[in-house]
Short mmCIF file of C-alpha atoms in Angstrom, two decimals:
data_model
loop_
_atom_site.label_atom_id
_atom_site.label_comp_id
_atom_site.label_asym_id
_atom_site.label_seq_id
_atom_site.Cartn_x
_atom_site.Cartn_y
_atom_site.Cartn_z
CA MET A 1020 95.67 138.66 188.70
CA GLN A 1021 98.97 140.42 187.92
CA PRO A 1022 99.92 143.63 189.75
CA ASP A 1023 99.99 145.59 186.46
CA ARG A 1024 96.44 144.48 185.68
CA LEU A 1025 95.33 145.40 189.22
CA ILE A 1026 96.84 148.87 188.86
CA LYS A 1027 95.13 149.30 185.49
CA THR A 1028 91.79 148.19 186.93
CA GLU A 1029 92.13 150.58 189.85
CA THR A 1030 93.01 153.43 187.50
CA GLU A 1031 89.98 152.70 185.31
CA LEU A 1032 87.72 152.65 188.36
CA GLN A 1033 89.03 155.99 189.59
CA GLY A 1034 88.69 157.45 186.10
CA GLY A 1035 85.04 156.37 185.94
CA ILE A 1036 84.34 158.02 189.29
CA ALA A 1037 86.07 161.20 188.17
CA ARG A 1038 83.98 161.31 184.97
CA ARG A 1039 80.75 160.95 186.96
CA ILE A 1040 81.80 163.76 189.28
CA ARG A 1041 82.78 166.08 186.43
CA HIS A 1042 79.49 165.64 184.60
CA GLY A 1043 77.22 167.97 186.48
CA SER A 1044 77.81 167.03 190.12
CA SER A 1045 77.81 169.99 192.50
CA VAL A 1046 78.06 170.37 196.22
CA PHE A 1047 75.52 173.19 196.45
CA PRO A 1048 72.34 171.21 195.63
CA MET A 1049 73.39 168.60 198.20
CA ILE A 1050 73.98 171.29 200.85
CA GLY A 1051 70.62 172.86 199.99
CA ARG A 1052 68.82 169.55 200.46
CA ARG A 1053 70.59 168.89 203.76
CA PHE A 1054 69.75 172.38 204.98
CA LEU A 1055 66.09 171.89 204.11
CA GLN A 1056 66.08 168.56 205.95
CA ALA A 1057 67.66 170.26 208.98
CA LEU A 1058 64.97 172.95 208.97
CA LEU A 1059 62.21 170.33 208.78
CA ALA A 1060 63.78 168.39 211.64
CA ALA A 1061 64.02 171.54 213.76
CA PHE A 1062 60.39 172.41 212.94
CA GLY A 1063 59.19 168.94 213.95
CA ALA A 1064 61.17 169.15 217.19
CA SER A 1065 59.63 172.54 217.98
CA VAL A 1066 56.14 171.06 217.68
CA PHE A 1067 57.11 168.30 220.11
CA VAL A 1068 58.64 170.75 222.60
CA TRP A 1069 55.61 173.05 222.50
CA ALA A 1070 53.30 170.08 223.01
CA LEU A 1071 54.85 169.57 226.45
CA LEU A 1072 52.98 172.63 227.73
CA PRO A 1073 49.45 171.12 227.87
CA LEU A 1074 50.85 168.01 229.56
CA ALA A 1075 52.23 169.89 232.56
CA PRO A 1076 50.11 169.94 235.72
CA GLY A 1077 48.72 173.26 236.91
CA ASP A 1078 47.87 176.52 235.20
CA PRO A 1079 50.85 177.93 233.23
CA ALA A 1080 49.65 181.47 233.93
CA LEU A 1081 49.60 180.82 237.69
CA ARG A 1082 53.04 179.20 237.62
CA THR A 1083 54.39 182.16 235.64
CA LEU A 1084 53.02 184.60 238.22
CA GLN A 1085 54.62 182.58 241.00
CA ALA A 1086 57.94 182.69 239.14
CA ARG A 1087 57.60 186.47 238.94
CA GLY A 1088 57.22 186.73 242.71
CA VAL A 1089 53.44 186.75 243.08
CA LEU A 1090 53.35 183.86 245.53
CA ASP A 1091 50.15 184.27 247.52
CA ASN A 1092 46.70 184.19 245.98
CA PRO A 1093 47.14 186.21 242.79
CA ARG A 1094 44.04 188.11 241.76
CA PRO A 1095 41.93 186.75 238.89
CA ALA A 1096 42.74 189.91 236.91
CA GLU A 1097 46.46 189.18 237.18
CA ILE A 1098 45.96 185.59 236.03
CA ALA A 1099 43.80 186.76 233.14
CA ALA A 1100 46.45 189.31 232.12
CA VAL A 1101 49.16 186.66 232.02
CA ARG A 1102 46.93 184.27 230.10
CA GLU A 1103 46.38 187.04 227.56
CA GLU A 1104 50.12 187.78 227.47
CA LEU A 1105 50.91 184.12 226.82
CA GLN A 1106 47.94 183.84 224.45
CA LEU A 1107 46.67 180.79 226.33
CA ASP A 1108 43.06 181.57 225.36
CA GLU A 1109 43.88 181.58 221.65
CA PRO A 1110 43.47 178.57 219.33
CA LYS A 1111 46.21 175.96 219.62
CA LEU A 1112 47.77 176.86 216.27
CA THR A 1113 47.97 180.51 217.27
CA GLN A 1114 49.52 179.55 220.61
CA TYR A 1115 52.16 177.45 218.88
CA PHE A 1116 53.26 180.16 216.45
CA ALA A 1117 53.26 182.74 219.27
CA TRP A 1118 55.52 180.46 221.31
CA LEU A 1119 57.71 179.78 218.26
CA GLY A 1120 58.08 183.50 217.61
CA ARG A 1121 59.12 184.15 221.22
CA ALA A 1122 61.57 181.23 221.14
CA ALA A 1123 63.10 182.51 217.89
CA ARG A 1124 63.76 185.84 219.64
CA GLY A 1125 65.40 184.04 222.57
CA ASP A 1126 62.42 184.37 224.89
CA LEU A 1127 62.06 180.91 226.46
CA SER A 1128 59.87 182.20 229.30
CA VAL A 1129 60.87 182.39 232.97
CA SER A 1130 62.10 179.60 235.23
CA TYR A 1131 59.55 178.63 237.89
CA GLN A 1132 62.42 177.88 240.30
CA THR A 1133 64.63 180.95 240.03
CA GLY A 1134 62.32 183.56 238.50
CA GLN A 1135 65.04 184.35 235.95
CA PRO A 1136 64.73 184.10 232.14
CA VAL A 1137 65.41 180.55 230.99
CA LEU A 1138 67.90 181.72 228.36
CA THR A 1139 69.88 183.55 231.05
CA GLU A 1140 70.02 180.42 233.19
CA ILE A 1141 71.11 178.30 230.21
CA LYS A 1142 73.82 180.78 229.18
CA LYS A 1143 75.14 180.73 232.73
CA ARG A 1144 75.60 176.93 232.68
CA LEU A 1145 76.28 176.26 229.00
CA PRO A 1146 80.09 176.86 229.09
CA ALA A 1147 80.55 174.11 231.68
CA THR A 1148 78.51 171.67 229.59
CA LEU A 1149 80.39 172.60 226.41
CA LEU A 1150 83.67 172.00 228.24
CA LEU A 1151 82.49 168.57 229.39
CA ALA A 1152 81.15 167.63 225.96
CA GLY A 1153 84.33 168.82 224.25
CA ALA A 1154 86.58 166.88 226.63
CA ALA A 1155 84.44 163.75 226.25
CA LEU A 1156 84.50 164.09 222.45
CA LEU A 1157 88.29 164.47 222.39
CA LEU A 1158 88.78 161.44 224.64
CA SER A 1159 86.26 159.37 222.64
CA ILE A 1160 88.05 160.04 219.35
CA LEU A 1161 91.53 159.37 220.78
CA MET A 1162 90.49 156.14 222.49
CA SER A 1163 88.41 154.78 219.60
CA VAL A 1164 90.97 155.51 216.86
CA SER A 1165 93.86 154.08 218.90
CA ALA A 1166 91.94 150.92 219.80
CA ALA A 1167 90.65 150.38 216.26
CA LEU A 1168 94.09 150.82 214.66
CA LEU A 1169 95.70 148.42 217.12
CA ALA A 1170 92.94 145.83 216.66
CA ALA A 1171 93.08 146.10 212.85
CA ALA A 1172 96.86 145.69 212.90
CA TYR A 1173 96.53 142.39 214.79
CA VAL A 1174 93.31 140.93 213.36
CA GLU A 1175 92.18 137.76 215.14
CA ARG A 1176 95.26 137.84 217.35
CA LEU A 1177 95.53 138.51 221.08
CA PRO A 1178 95.44 142.36 220.95
CA ASP A 1179 92.42 142.28 218.67
CA LYS A 1180 90.52 139.78 220.81
CA LEU A 1181 91.37 141.65 224.01
CA LEU A 1182 90.28 145.02 222.59
CA ARG A 1183 87.04 143.58 221.23
CA THR A 1184 86.24 142.20 224.68
CA LEU A 1185 87.01 145.54 226.34
CA THR A 1186 84.99 147.57 223.83
CA GLN A 1187 82.00 145.25 224.17
CA ALA A 1188 82.17 145.66 227.95
CA GLY A 1189 82.54 149.43 227.65
CA ALA A 1190 79.63 149.72 225.24
CA SER A 1191 77.33 147.77 227.56
CA MET A 1192 78.30 149.66 230.74
CA PRO A 1193 75.90 152.54 231.61
CA SER A 1194 77.66 155.87 232.03
CA PHE A 1195 75.99 156.57 235.38
CA LEU A 1196 77.34 153.28 236.77
CA LEU A 1197 80.84 154.20 235.61
CA GLY A 1198 80.36 157.56 237.28
CA LEU A 1199 79.33 156.04 240.59
CA LEU A 1200 82.29 153.63 240.52
CA ALA A 1201 84.66 156.47 239.65
CA LEU A 1202 83.32 158.60 242.49
CA HIS A 1203 83.76 155.80 245.00
CA PHE A 1204 87.17 154.49 244.01
CA VAL A 1205 88.90 157.50 242.45
CA VAL A 1206 87.49 160.37 244.54
CA VAL A 1207 86.52 158.80 247.87
CA GLU A 1208 89.13 156.01 248.17
CA PHE A 1209 92.13 157.69 246.51
CA GLY A 1210 91.20 161.33 247.06
CA TRP A 1211 91.67 162.40 243.43
CA GLY A 1212 89.20 165.06 242.32
CA ARG A 1213 86.16 166.57 244.05
CA VAL A 1214 82.83 165.07 245.03
CA ILE A 1215 81.14 168.37 244.18
CA SER A 1216 82.54 169.63 240.90
CA LYS A 1217 83.01 173.31 240.11
CA GLY A 1218 82.92 172.84 236.34
CA THR A 1219 86.55 173.87 235.84
CA LEU A 1220 89.15 172.31 233.54
CA GLY A 1221 90.65 170.39 236.45
CA ASP A 1222 87.30 168.87 237.38
CA VAL A 1223 86.11 167.92 233.91
CA TRP A 1224 88.28 164.93 233.07
CA LEU A 1225 86.83 162.32 235.40
CA PRO A 1226 83.19 162.83 234.26
CA ALA A 1227 84.46 163.21 230.68
CA ILE A 1228 86.17 159.81 230.85
CA CYS A 1229 82.98 158.19 232.16
CA LEU A 1230 80.98 159.86 229.41
CA ALA A 1231 83.53 158.93 226.72
CA ILE A 1232 84.02 155.23 227.44
CA GLY A 1233 80.68 154.09 226.05
CA ARG A 1234 80.91 156.16 222.87
CA ALA A 1235 84.56 155.30 222.31
CA SER A 1236 83.71 151.59 222.57
CA ASP A 1237 80.96 151.85 219.96
CA TRP A 1238 83.08 153.95 217.63
CA ALA A 1239 86.09 151.66 217.98
CA GLN A 1240 84.03 148.61 216.98
CA LEU A 1241 82.72 150.40 213.89
CA LEU A 1242 86.11 151.78 212.85
CA ARG A 1243 87.82 148.45 213.41
CA ALA A 1244 85.29 146.68 211.14
CA ASN A 1245 85.76 149.32 208.43
CA LEU A 1246 89.54 149.10 208.68
CA VAL A 1247 89.49 145.32 208.36
CA GLU A 1248 87.21 145.61 205.33
CA ALA A 1249 89.47 148.24 203.78
CA MET A 1250 92.54 146.09 204.35
CA GLY A 1251 90.91 143.41 202.22
CA ALA A 1252 90.10 145.75 199.33
CA ARG A 1253 91.82 145.73 195.93
CA PHE A 1254 93.94 148.77 196.63
CA THR A 1255 95.60 146.84 199.46
CA THR A 1256 96.70 144.15 197.01
CA VAL A 1257 97.99 146.84 194.67
CA ALA A 1258 99.91 148.56 197.45
CA LEU A 1259 101.40 145.27 198.67
CA ALA A 1260 102.48 144.49 195.11
CA ARG A 1261 104.26 147.84 195.02
CA GLY A 1262 106.16 146.96 198.20
CA ALA A 1263 104.22 148.92 200.85
CA THR A 1264 104.21 147.58 204.41
CA ARG A 1265 100.97 146.67 206.16
CA THR A 1266 101.45 149.48 208.66
CA ARG A 1267 101.79 152.01 205.85
CA ILE A 1268 98.72 150.58 204.12
CA LEU A 1269 96.73 150.74 207.35
CA LEU A 1270 97.59 154.37 208.06
CA ARG A 1271 97.80 155.85 204.56
CA TYR A 1272 95.14 153.90 202.66
CA ALA A 1273 92.80 151.99 204.98
CA LEU A 1274 92.29 154.73 207.58
CA PRO A 1275 91.26 157.48 205.10
CA ASN A 1276 88.83 155.06 203.41
CA ALA A 1277 87.31 154.07 206.76
CA ALA A 1278 87.13 157.65 208.00
CA LEU A 1279 83.92 158.66 206.25
CA PRO A 1280 81.44 156.39 208.11
CA PHE A 1281 83.43 157.02 211.29
CA LEU A 1282 83.03 160.77 210.82
CA THR A 1283 79.29 160.31 210.43
CA VAL A 1284 78.84 158.42 213.70
CA VAL A 1285 81.12 160.89 215.49
CA GLY A 1286 78.89 163.71 214.27
CA VAL A 1287 75.76 161.97 215.51
CA GLY A 1288 77.43 161.23 218.85
CA THR A 1289 78.63 164.81 219.20
CA GLY A 1290 75.12 166.15 218.70
CA ALA A 1291 73.84 163.80 221.38
CA LEU A 1292 76.51 164.67 223.94
CA LEU A 1293 74.61 167.65 225.35
CA GLY A 1294 71.59 165.51 226.16
CA GLY A 1295 73.64 162.50 227.21
CA ALA A 1296 75.72 164.56 229.61
CA ALA A 1297 72.74 165.22 231.89
CA ILE A 1298 73.05 162.00 233.90
CA ILE A 1299 76.81 162.31 234.30
CA GLU A 1300 76.41 165.93 235.39
CA GLU A 1301 73.89 164.85 237.99
CA VAL A 1302 76.16 162.06 239.28
CA PHE A 1303 79.15 164.37 239.64
CA THR A 1304 77.05 167.40 240.69
CA TYR A 1305 78.57 169.10 237.68
CA PRO A 1306 77.15 172.65 237.22
CA GLY A 1307 75.99 172.30 233.61
CA ILE A 1308 72.66 172.62 231.85
CA GLY A 1309 72.08 168.87 232.12
CA SER A 1310 71.99 168.82 235.91
CA PHE A 1311 69.91 172.00 235.84
CA ALA A 1312 67.42 170.26 233.54
CA VAL A 1313 67.24 167.24 235.86
CA ALA A 1314 66.46 169.55 238.79
CA ALA A 1315 63.83 171.28 236.65
CA ILE A 1316 62.16 167.95 235.89
CA LYS A 1317 61.99 167.17 239.61
CA ALA A 1318 60.49 170.62 240.30
CA ARG A 1319 58.16 170.45 237.26
CA ASP A 1320 59.81 173.61 235.94
CA LEU A 1321 58.48 173.23 232.41
CA PRO A 1322 60.05 176.34 230.79
CA VAL A 1323 63.53 175.11 231.75
CA VAL A 1324 62.77 171.61 230.44
CA GLN A 1325 61.52 173.13 227.19
CA GLY A 1326 64.59 175.36 226.93
CA PHE A 1327 66.93 172.42 227.52
CA VAL A 1328 65.20 170.33 224.86
CA VAL A 1329 65.28 173.26 222.41
CA VAL A 1330 69.03 173.83 222.91
CA SER A 1331 69.86 170.10 222.73
CA THR A 1332 67.75 169.56 219.63
CA LEU A 1333 69.12 172.56 217.76
CA THR A 1334 72.65 171.49 218.63
CA TYR A 1335 71.97 167.97 217.39
CA VAL A 1336 70.43 169.21 214.13
CA ALA A 1337 73.21 171.77 213.52
CA VAL A 1338 76.02 169.28 214.14
CA ASN A 1339 74.45 166.69 211.86
CA PHE A 1340 74.02 169.30 209.13
CA LEU A 1341 77.70 170.26 209.40
CA VAL A 1342 78.72 166.59 209.29
CA ASP A 1343 76.63 166.05 206.14
CA VAL A 1344 78.31 169.03 204.51
CA ALA A 1345 81.77 167.85 205.61
CA THR A 1346 81.26 164.31 204.28
CA THR A 1347 80.00 165.73 200.97
CA LEU A 1348 83.09 167.89 200.64
CA ILE A 1349 85.43 165.04 201.64
CA ASP A 1350 83.89 162.44 199.31
CA PRO A 1351 82.73 163.98 195.98
CA ARG A 1352 81.03 160.68 195.05
CA LEU A 1353 78.23 161.57 197.45
CA ARG A 1354 77.32 164.51 195.20
CA VAL A 1355 76.17 162.10 192.52
CA GLY A 1356 74.21 159.98 195.00
CA LYS A 1357 76.36 156.86 194.72
CA THR A 1358 79.48 155.48 196.21
CA ALA A 1359 81.99 153.21 194.61
#
């Protein structure tokens, strides 16, 4: 096919997409549907979190009294008062909506370990976890994009084969194992970093690298496949016919076309970073909400576990909602329910 005919075909295709978008497509109905889906997901997660309460051993009223400082043989009247306060004698549906109302106001009960409000304990540790998650996200994006671009530029050649091997190894390596190896060789053998982290900017990079390697490997494989597919599309032939270099095509045409599915998986991975950081925080004794949740699980501190799950779930749902909105704004074809 001649270059002029290819250009004409590409122009006709873009014109057809533009006509479909102009005829009645709007971003607001799509955002409304995504928001409703996010609310339903959050509601379903709240039911799951609340259902943890009956599964915990012991009387919640007694554990609450112990958290408040009543350690030795609380009187039956005190237990009954707390049960009434927590509405534990009410029907299950009433208990759930009472718990949901308290959670919506920020009342996530009191930690059995510290006797402090769970929300206060989470707020105290959340900045350190956000710093770790942000550093891991930044490193994951930088490593995955760099590796994917290099592999796509040398398809089926030595750099591509080497990077595919490394990303497969990185994707299959558990983050806690990477953390243990990093602690032994980097901290203990070479003396770089601290065994007990303080959660500062200087301490965050080693656990962030261990947390980022697995996600960066997965993302690099996906982006590399999308880039290779985009390099074989018709617009590549058109651009080559116009005299563009392969590097220019890769950066200016292939990368923007491959960015949409990459953005989606990055959004999903970002939402999961808070929950996924728990093991790394425990390995590095990092003072975030993940390590606090692990300690709460060991101590059967159910309110803290519930609070951690609530925060992680809401973060996951919110990030995915924002990614859906962003992809809809970036690619107007999604507003009409089809892609071209």
